[in-house]
PDB file of C-alpha atoms in Angstrom:
ATOM      1  CA  GLY V   1       0.000   0.000   0.000  1.00  0.00           C
ATOM      2  CA  ASP V   2       2.954   2.362   0.314  1.00  0.00           C
ATOM      3  CA  VAL V   3       3.441   4.554  -2.750  1.00  0.00           C
ATOM      4  CA  GLY V   4       6.979   5.467  -3.734  1.00  0.00           C
ATOM      5  CA  ARG V   5       8.766   7.334  -6.466  1.00  0.00           C
ATOM      6  CA  VAL V   6      11.784   5.754  -8.126  1.00  0.00           C
ATOM      7  CA  ASP V   7      14.060   8.201  -9.933  1.00  0.00           C
ATOM      8  CA  ILE V   8      16.945   6.857 -12.025  1.00  0.00           C
ATOM      9  CA  PHE V   9      19.413   9.594 -12.947  1.00  0.00           C
ATOM     10  CA  ARG V  10      19.328  10.304 -16.696  1.00  0.00           C
ATOM     11  CA  VAL V  11      16.899   7.445 -17.356  1.00  0.00           C
ATOM     12  CA  PRO V  12      13.457   9.058 -17.102  1.00  0.00           C
ATOM     13  CA  GLN V  13      11.728   6.275 -19.063  1.00  0.00           C
ATOM     14  CA  TYR V  14      12.262   3.896 -16.116  1.00  0.00           C
ATOM     15  CA  SER V  15      11.531   6.476 -13.405  1.00  0.00           C
ATOM     16  CA  GLY V  16       8.105   7.016 -11.887  1.00  0.00           C
ATOM     17  CA  GLU V  17       5.669   6.233  -9.116  1.00  0.00           C
ATOM     18  CA  SER V  18       4.948   2.710  -7.993  1.00  0.00           C
ATOM     19  CA  GLU V  19       2.791   1.123  -5.284  1.00  0.00           C
ATOM     20  CA  VAL V  20       3.890  -1.781  -3.100  1.00  0.00           C
ATOM     21  CA  LEU V  21       1.467  -4.601  -3.900  1.00  0.00           C
ATOM     22  CA  VAL V  22      -0.265  -6.827  -1.345  1.00  0.00           C
ATOM     23  CA  ASP V  23       2.423  -9.504  -1.704  1.00  0.00           C
ATOM     24  CA  GLY V  24       5.158  -6.942  -0.835  1.00  0.00           C
ATOM     25  CA  THR V  25       6.513  -6.452  -4.335  1.00  0.00           C
ATOM     26  CA  LEU V  26       7.191  -3.417  -6.490  1.00  0.00           C
ATOM     27  CA  ASN V  27       6.495  -4.000 -10.164  1.00  0.00           C
ATOM     28  CA  LEU V  28       9.033  -1.858 -12.010  1.00  0.00           C
ATOM     29  CA  PRO V  29       9.802  -1.349 -15.683  1.00  0.00           C
ATOM     30  CA  LEU V  30      12.697  -3.367 -17.105  1.00  0.00           C
ATOM     31  CA  VAL V  31      13.416  -5.384 -13.912  1.00  0.00           C
ATOM     32  CA  GLY V  32       9.872  -6.587 -13.171  1.00  0.00           C
ATOM     33  CA  PRO V  33       8.573  -7.498  -9.696  1.00  0.00           C
ATOM     34  CA  ILE V  34      10.985  -7.032  -6.778  1.00  0.00           C
ATOM     35  CA  ASN V  35      10.149  -8.159  -3.238  1.00  0.00           C
ATOM     36  CA  VAL V  36      10.628  -5.215  -0.848  1.00  0.00           C
ATOM     37  CA  ALA V  37       8.522  -6.428   2.106  1.00  0.00           C
ATOM     38  CA  GLY V  38      10.106  -5.430   5.415  1.00  0.00           C
ATOM     39  CA  LEU V  39      12.948  -3.428   3.838  1.00  0.00           C
ATOM     40  CA  THR V  40      13.892   0.131   4.748  1.00  0.00           C
ATOM     41  CA  VAL V  41      14.134   2.867   2.131  1.00  0.00           C
ATOM     42  CA  ASP V  42      17.946   2.552   2.069  1.00  0.00           C
ATOM     43  CA  GLU V  43      17.822  -1.250   1.744  1.00  0.00           C
ATOM     44  CA  THR V  44      15.268  -0.971  -1.054  1.00  0.00           C
ATOM     45  CA  THR V  45      17.418   1.607  -2.860  1.00  0.00           C
ATOM     46  CA  GLU V  46      20.419  -0.745  -2.702  1.00  0.00           C
ATOM     47  CA  LEU V  47      18.313  -3.633  -3.982  1.00  0.00           C
ATOM     48  CA  LEU V  48      16.987  -1.547  -6.872  1.00  0.00           C
ATOM     49  CA  SER V  49      20.518  -0.408  -7.736  1.00  0.00           C
ATOM     50  CA  SER V  50      21.711  -4.008  -7.930  1.00  0.00           C
ATOM     51  CA  GLN V  51      18.697  -5.062 -10.020  1.00  0.00           C
ATOM     52  CA  TYR V  52      18.998  -2.155 -12.461  1.00  0.00           C
ATOM     53  CA  GLY V  53      22.792  -2.648 -12.466  1.00  0.00           C
ATOM     54  CA  GLN V  54      22.223  -5.759 -14.582  1.00  0.00           C
ATOM     55  CA  TYR V  55      20.880  -3.533 -17.377  1.00  0.00           C
ATOM     56  CA  LEU V  56      22.369  -0.077 -16.740  1.00  0.00           C
ATOM     57  CA  ARG V  57      25.931   0.997 -16.037  1.00  0.00           C
ATOM     58  CA  ARG V  58      26.220   2.451 -12.493  1.00  0.00           C
ATOM     59  CA  PRO V  59      22.568   3.427 -11.993  1.00  0.00           C
ATOM     60  CA  LEU V  60      22.010   6.319  -9.568  1.00  0.00           C
ATOM     61  CA  ILE V  61      18.655   5.636  -7.914  1.00  0.00           C
ATOM     62  CA  THR V  62      16.676   7.850  -5.571  1.00  0.00           C
ATOM     63  CA  LEU V  63      13.676   6.331  -3.786  1.00  0.00           C
ATOM     64  CA  SER V  64      11.120   8.560  -2.051  1.00  0.00           C
ATOM     65  CA  VAL V  65       8.075   7.447  -0.088  1.00  0.00           C
ATOM     66  CA  LEU V  66       5.155   9.587  -1.249  1.00  0.00           C
ATOM     67  CA  ASN V  67       2.292   8.033   0.722  1.00  0.00           C
ATOM     68  CA  ARG V  68       2.443   5.516   3.510  1.00  0.00           C
ATOM     69  CA  ARG V  69      -0.289   2.960   3.862  1.00  0.00           C
ATOM     70  CA  PRO V  70      -2.586   3.388   6.854  1.00  0.00           C
ATOM     71  CA  LEU V  71      -1.994   1.349  10.004  1.00  0.00           C
ATOM     72  CA  GLN V  72      -4.537  -1.177  11.220  1.00  0.00           C
ATOM     73  CA  VAL V  73      -4.543  -1.491  15.039  1.00  0.00           C
ATOM     74  CA  GLY V  74      -6.922  -2.918  17.628  1.00  0.00           C
ATOM     75  CA  ILE V  75      -7.745  -1.700  21.123  1.00  0.00           C
ATOM     76  CA  SER V  76      -9.715  -3.281  23.958  1.00  0.00           C
ATOM     77  CA  GLY V  77     -10.205  -3.029  27.703  1.00  0.00           C
ATOM     78  CA  GLU V  78     -11.199   0.057  29.654  1.00  0.00           C
ATOM     79  CA  ILE V  79     -11.792   2.232  26.613  1.00  0.00           C
ATOM     80  CA  ASN V  80     -15.051   3.861  25.503  1.00  0.00           C
ATOM     81  CA  SER V  81     -15.056   2.493  21.946  1.00  0.00           C
ATOM     82  CA  PRO V  82     -12.997  -0.693  21.710  1.00  0.00           C
ATOM     83  CA  GLY V  83     -12.408  -2.168  18.283  1.00  0.00           C
ATOM     84  CA  SER V  84     -10.254  -1.981  15.196  1.00  0.00           C
ATOM     85  CA  TYR V  85      -9.007   1.386  13.934  1.00  0.00           C
ATOM     86  CA  THR V  86      -7.336   2.577  10.757  1.00  0.00           C
ATOM     87  CA  LEU V  87      -4.801   5.315  11.470  1.00  0.00           C
ATOM     88  CA  THR V  88      -3.148   7.413   8.794  1.00  0.00           C
ATOM     89  CA  GLN V  89       0.495   8.365   8.992  1.00  0.00           C
ATOM     90  CA  THR V  90       1.453  11.957   8.344  1.00  0.00           C
ATOM     91  CA  GLY V  91       4.821  12.281   6.647  1.00  0.00           C
ATOM     92  CA  THR V  92       7.355  10.181   8.489  1.00  0.00           C
ATOM     93  CA  GLN V  93       5.532  10.469  11.841  1.00  0.00           C
ATOM     94  CA  ALA V  94       3.710   7.315  12.950  1.00  0.00           C
ATOM     95  CA  PRO V  95       0.547   7.649  15.055  1.00  0.00           C
ATOM     96  CA  ARG V  96       1.058   7.622  18.826  1.00  0.00           C
ATOM     97  CA  LEU V  97      -0.697   5.646  21.560  1.00  0.00           C
ATOM     98  CA  SER V  98      -2.377   8.763  22.988  1.00  0.00           C
ATOM     99  CA  GLN V  99      -3.816   9.562  19.548  1.00  0.00           C
ATOM    100  CA  LEU V 100      -5.393   6.100  19.366  1.00  0.00           C
ATOM    101  CA  LEU V 101      -6.860   6.502  22.864  1.00  0.00           C
ATOM    102  CA  GLU V 102      -8.398   9.829  21.825  1.00  0.00           C
ATOM    103  CA  ARG V 103      -9.783   8.328  18.618  1.00  0.00           C
ATOM    104  CA  ALA V 104     -11.299   5.418  20.565  1.00  0.00           C
ATOM    105  CA  GLY V 105     -13.335   7.809  22.713  1.00  0.00           C
ATOM    106  CA  GLY V 106     -10.948   7.999  25.654  1.00  0.00           C
ATOM    107  CA  ILE V 107     -10.277   5.800  28.644  1.00  0.00           C
ATOM    108  CA  ASN V 108     -12.703   4.958  31.443  1.00  0.00           C
ATOM    109  CA  GLN V 109     -12.118   6.170  35.011  1.00  0.00           C
ATOM    110  CA  VAL V 110     -11.185   2.634  36.112  1.00  0.00           C
ATOM    111  CA  ALA V 111      -8.462   2.287  33.472  1.00  0.00           C
ATOM    112  CA  ASP V 112      -4.988   1.381  34.723  1.00  0.00           C
ATOM    113  CA  ILE V 113      -2.852   3.546  32.455  1.00  0.00           C
ATOM    114  CA  ARG V 114       0.285   2.478  34.329  1.00  0.00           C
ATOM    115  CA  GLN V 115       0.133  -0.943  32.675  1.00  0.00           C
ATOM    116  CA  VAL V 116      -1.158  -0.494  29.132  1.00  0.00           C
ATOM    117  CA  GLN V 117      -0.147  -3.592  27.181  1.00  0.00           C
ATOM    118  CA  ILE V 118       0.851  -3.546  23.533  1.00  0.00           C
ATOM    119  CA  GLN V 119       1.167  -6.790  21.608  1.00  0.00           C
ATOM    120  CA  ARG V 120       3.269  -6.292  18.510  1.00  0.00           C
ATOM    121  CA  PRO V 121       3.747  -8.915  15.775  1.00  0.00           C
ATOM    122  CA  SER V 122       7.353  -9.760  14.890  1.00  0.00           C
ATOM    123  CA  LEU V 123       8.680 -10.569  11.429  1.00  0.00           C
ATOM    124  CA  ASP V 124       9.046 -14.221  12.467  1.00  0.00           C
ATOM    125  CA  GLY V 125       5.328 -14.442  13.318  1.00  0.00           C
ATOM    126  CA  SER V 126       5.640 -14.345  17.116  1.00  0.00           C
ATOM    127  CA  GLN V 127       4.102 -11.681  19.355  1.00  0.00           C
ATOM    128  CA  GLN V 128       6.071  -9.310  21.582  1.00  0.00           C
ATOM    129  CA  THR V 129       4.296  -7.801  24.585  1.00  0.00           C
ATOM    130  CA  GLN V 130       5.352  -4.392  25.839  1.00  0.00           C
ATOM    131  CA  THR V 131       3.954  -2.626  28.912  1.00  0.00           C
ATOM    132  CA  VAL V 132       3.680   1.154  28.744  1.00  0.00           C
ATOM    133  CA  ASP V 133       3.276   3.500  31.723  1.00  0.00           C
ATOM    134  CA  LEU V 134       1.191   6.387  30.376  1.00  0.00           C
ATOM    135  CA  TRP V 135       0.979   7.848  33.878  1.00  0.00           C
ATOM    136  CA  GLN V 136       4.600   8.969  33.406  1.00  0.00           C
ATOM    137  CA  LEU V 137       3.493  10.901  30.329  1.00  0.00           C
ATOM    138  CA  LEU V 138       0.909  12.774  32.421  1.00  0.00           C
ATOM    139  CA  GLU V 139       3.277  13.472  35.301  1.00  0.00           C
ATOM    140  CA  THR V 140       6.458  14.346  33.417  1.00  0.00           C
ATOM    141  CA  GLY V 141       5.264  15.274  29.927  1.00  0.00           C
ATOM    142  CA  ASN V 142       8.034  13.045  28.557  1.00  0.00           C
ATOM    143  CA  SER V 143       6.893  11.868  25.120  1.00  0.00           C
ATOM    144  CA  GLN V 144       9.031   8.695  25.259  1.00  0.00           C
ATOM    145  CA  TYR V 145       6.133   7.132  27.189  1.00  0.00           C
ATOM    146  CA  ASP V 146       3.758   7.921  24.325  1.00  0.00           C
ATOM    147  CA  ILE V 147       5.094   5.263  21.975  1.00  0.00           C
ATOM    148  CA  SER V 148       4.640   5.110  18.215  1.00  0.00           C
ATOM    149  CA  LEU V 149       2.242   2.487  16.931  1.00  0.00           C
ATOM    150  CA  ARG V 150       2.938  -0.032  14.187  1.00  0.00           C
ATOM    151  CA  ASP V 151       0.696  -1.931  11.836  1.00  0.00           C
ATOM    152  CA  GLY V 152      -0.932  -4.908  13.550  1.00  0.00           C
ATOM    153  CA  ASP V 153      -0.495  -3.656  17.131  1.00  0.00           C
ATOM    154  CA  SER V 154      -3.077  -4.802  19.685  1.00  0.00           C
ATOM    155  CA  ILE V 155      -3.539  -2.557  22.705  1.00  0.00           C
ATOM    156  CA  PHE V 156      -5.163  -3.632  25.985  1.00  0.00           C
ATOM    157  CA  VAL V 157      -6.033  -1.100  28.708  1.00  0.00           C
ATOM    158  CA  PRO V 158      -6.495  -3.096  31.950  1.00  0.00           C
ATOM    159  CA  THR V 159      -8.776  -2.328  34.894  1.00  0.00           C
ATOM    160  CA  GLY V 160      -7.162  -0.837  37.963  1.00  0.00           C
ATOM    161  CA  THR V 161      -7.866   1.252  41.020  1.00  0.00           C
ATOM    162  CA  ILE V 162      -7.157   4.952  41.171  1.00  0.00           C
ATOM    163  CA  SER V 163      -7.013   7.418  44.042  1.00  0.00           C
ATOM    164  CA  LEU V 164      -9.346  10.401  44.191  1.00  0.00           C
ATOM    165  CA  GLU V 165      -6.487  12.892  43.678  1.00  0.00           C
ATOM    166  CA  ASP V 166      -5.185  10.956  40.667  1.00  0.00           C
ATOM    167  CA  ALA V 167      -8.686  10.822  39.176  1.00  0.00           C
ATOM    168  CA  SER V 168      -8.745  14.588  38.570  1.00  0.00           C
ATOM    169  CA  LEU V 169      -5.400  14.507  36.742  1.00  0.00           C
ATOM    170  CA  LEU V 170      -6.593  11.563  34.670  1.00  0.00           C
ATOM    171  CA  ALA V 171      -9.882  13.308  33.840  1.00  0.00           C
ATOM    172  CA  ASP V 172      -7.955  16.305  32.451  1.00  0.00           C
ATOM    173  CA  ALA V 173      -5.767  14.175  30.168  1.00  0.00           C
ATOM    174  CA  SER V 174      -6.189  14.589  26.421  1.00  0.00           C
ATOM    175  CA  PHE V 175      -7.007  10.894  26.102  1.00  0.00           C
ATOM    176  CA  ALA V 176      -9.662  10.869  28.876  1.00  0.00           C
ATOM    177  CA  ALA V 177     -13.294  10.274  27.992  1.00  0.00           C
ATOM    178  CA  SER V 178     -15.242  13.336  26.907  1.00  0.00           C
ATOM    179  CA  VAL V 179     -17.331  14.891  29.675  1.00  0.00           C
ATOM    180  CA  SER V 180     -20.026  15.788  27.144  1.00  0.00           C
ATOM    181  CA  GLU V 181     -20.714  12.113  26.465  1.00  0.00           C
ATOM    182  CA  PRO V 182     -23.644  10.661  28.456  1.00  0.00           C
ATOM    183  CA  ILE V 183     -22.787   8.067  31.094  1.00  0.00           C
ATOM    184  CA  ASN V 184     -24.820   4.863  30.988  1.00  0.00           C
ATOM    185  CA  VAL V 185     -25.834   3.506  34.400  1.00  0.00           C
TER     186      VAL V 185
END
């Protein structure tokens, strides 16, 4: 789903935009389909240079990512609207956890934001679980606790107990539930 532009210096007939297909390949003129799944921009540029090097003498290739495909992530637990969400990436910035919480209607008052769990798929097919302490984000403002999301992430916001003084800070957070929303009893 990513769209890139391949520019080959002094060979405009083979330059142009191309979309990464579902199977992870780029279908390019002259060299045909090339598997680029999981490669960085630099790795892909090197691969394209070696492929075009079979036909062109010292090809100078520039690869630019024009549009990134949207991320598909899931969220469950103490959140107002659990489910699957499609998040768009702006430029090179990936969506953040707090942005997903806001989009999902915010957290409930019984949410334990000190132990938000993120399950992330690995390239080998296994799942890695990471625990994030969003409370540190509220207390310190340090954005390292507001991690970037990746395609396929599953987020779980567990139930916890919260003190009355902490409840007011949590209610003022950008990812808290909206006070204008009705509360079902």
